[in-house]
């Protein structure tokens, strides 16, 4: 581990976000002798992982989920649990002796007055000047709950999936989970196995469901192999594999999707990895229903015209990146609020500004964060 960089340098590289992406970039920069300061708005690293539901495990293998410079322990098993990911991130920061400042939220980034770097405005009136900035706040920044008509007057309990930890508070209750991404699917299964009286899963668009592992071969490995192939080729292979490995759940309210798997991935929809959903749907323990349209007092109105009256609604409806307040004046975001560049590439008009963690690849998020970290560190050290 090199110690020859100048720790008194007044213009370090600032890394915004103390999650896996930010820590990986800081470690890769340190390895190249570049001082990096991680700014984390919460009081500890891995804040988003600390908030996830207890049941969560990585859908990627331990071997392909380690960050640069430190392997995950074999004792974590093949599919690493949420709590172990948190422990690993804490150990990672200690192992690499990363410079981390917690409790500081960056609110705006702009060019420094002399044009040679970046000026960061942060909580407490701080103004920090860095030679480069890496934005690693990730896709899961701000919970998103749709503005359903009547939501404010709903008489039941409504919460975002971020607030869900385990099934304990919902034993014996009628629960509707909205959203059939990986989070919604896993929470629905957790509720069914944890004692909820009834679990329904509101589905707007039928998802692609894949086995996490088939005969010992992880879905992640397939994702790595096919990610650069034409979408039509992968879509065709995906249809064949689905018919062999995944039963048709149409009779249970969960039909096979019309759009190809990889086409959907490129649109931002990652397949649902089965960790019990197929079995729960087949046995009627999780009931797929139509999408939510609106609320009316104690009822939820669905897209097919039916009305149901769950006691609890859990919105597994995703997150906002919320980058506009931070970067809106720099013209570096797409109309959808996604960074226009990633990895080692900076926007042409904003050299020294980098992004990591704003994609959701089928090859594995932590794997891609590690690749991005090394590329960003190489670009900055040049």
mmCIF file of C-alpha atoms in Angstrom, residues 24 65-68 365-375:
data_model
loop_
_atom_site.group_PDB
_atom_site.id
_atom_site.type_symbol
_atom_site.label_atom_id
_atom_site.label_comp_id
_atom_site.label_asym_id
_atom_site.label_seq_id
_atom_site.Cartn_x
_atom_site.Cartn_y
_atom_site.Cartn_z
ATOM 1 C CA UNK A 24 -13.716 1.040 -4.377
ATOM 2 C CA UNK A 65 -18.522 -9.471 -5.656
ATOM 3 C CA UNK A 66 -15.264 -8.483 -3.967
ATOM 4 C CA UNK A 67 -13.962 -4.940 -4.396
ATOM 5 C CA UNK A 68 -10.380 -4.142 -5.489
ATOM 6 C CA UNK A 365 -23.254 -4.388 -9.790
ATOM 7 C CA UNK A 366 -20.281 -4.958 -7.465
ATOM 8 C CA UNK A 367 -18.254 -6.499 -10.273
ATOM 9 C CA UNK A 368 -18.881 -3.499 -12.518
ATOM 10 C CA UNK A 369 -18.154 -1.058 -9.676
ATOM 11 C CA UNK A 370 -14.751 -2.691 -9.266
ATOM 12 C CA UNK A 371 -14.006 -2.381 -12.980
ATOM 13 C CA UNK A 372 -15.138 1.263 -12.971
ATOM 14 C CA UNK A 373 -12.999 2.020 -9.900
ATOM 15 C CA UNK A 374 -9.795 0.852 -11.525
ATOM 16 C CA UNK A 375 -10.558 2.715 -14.742
#
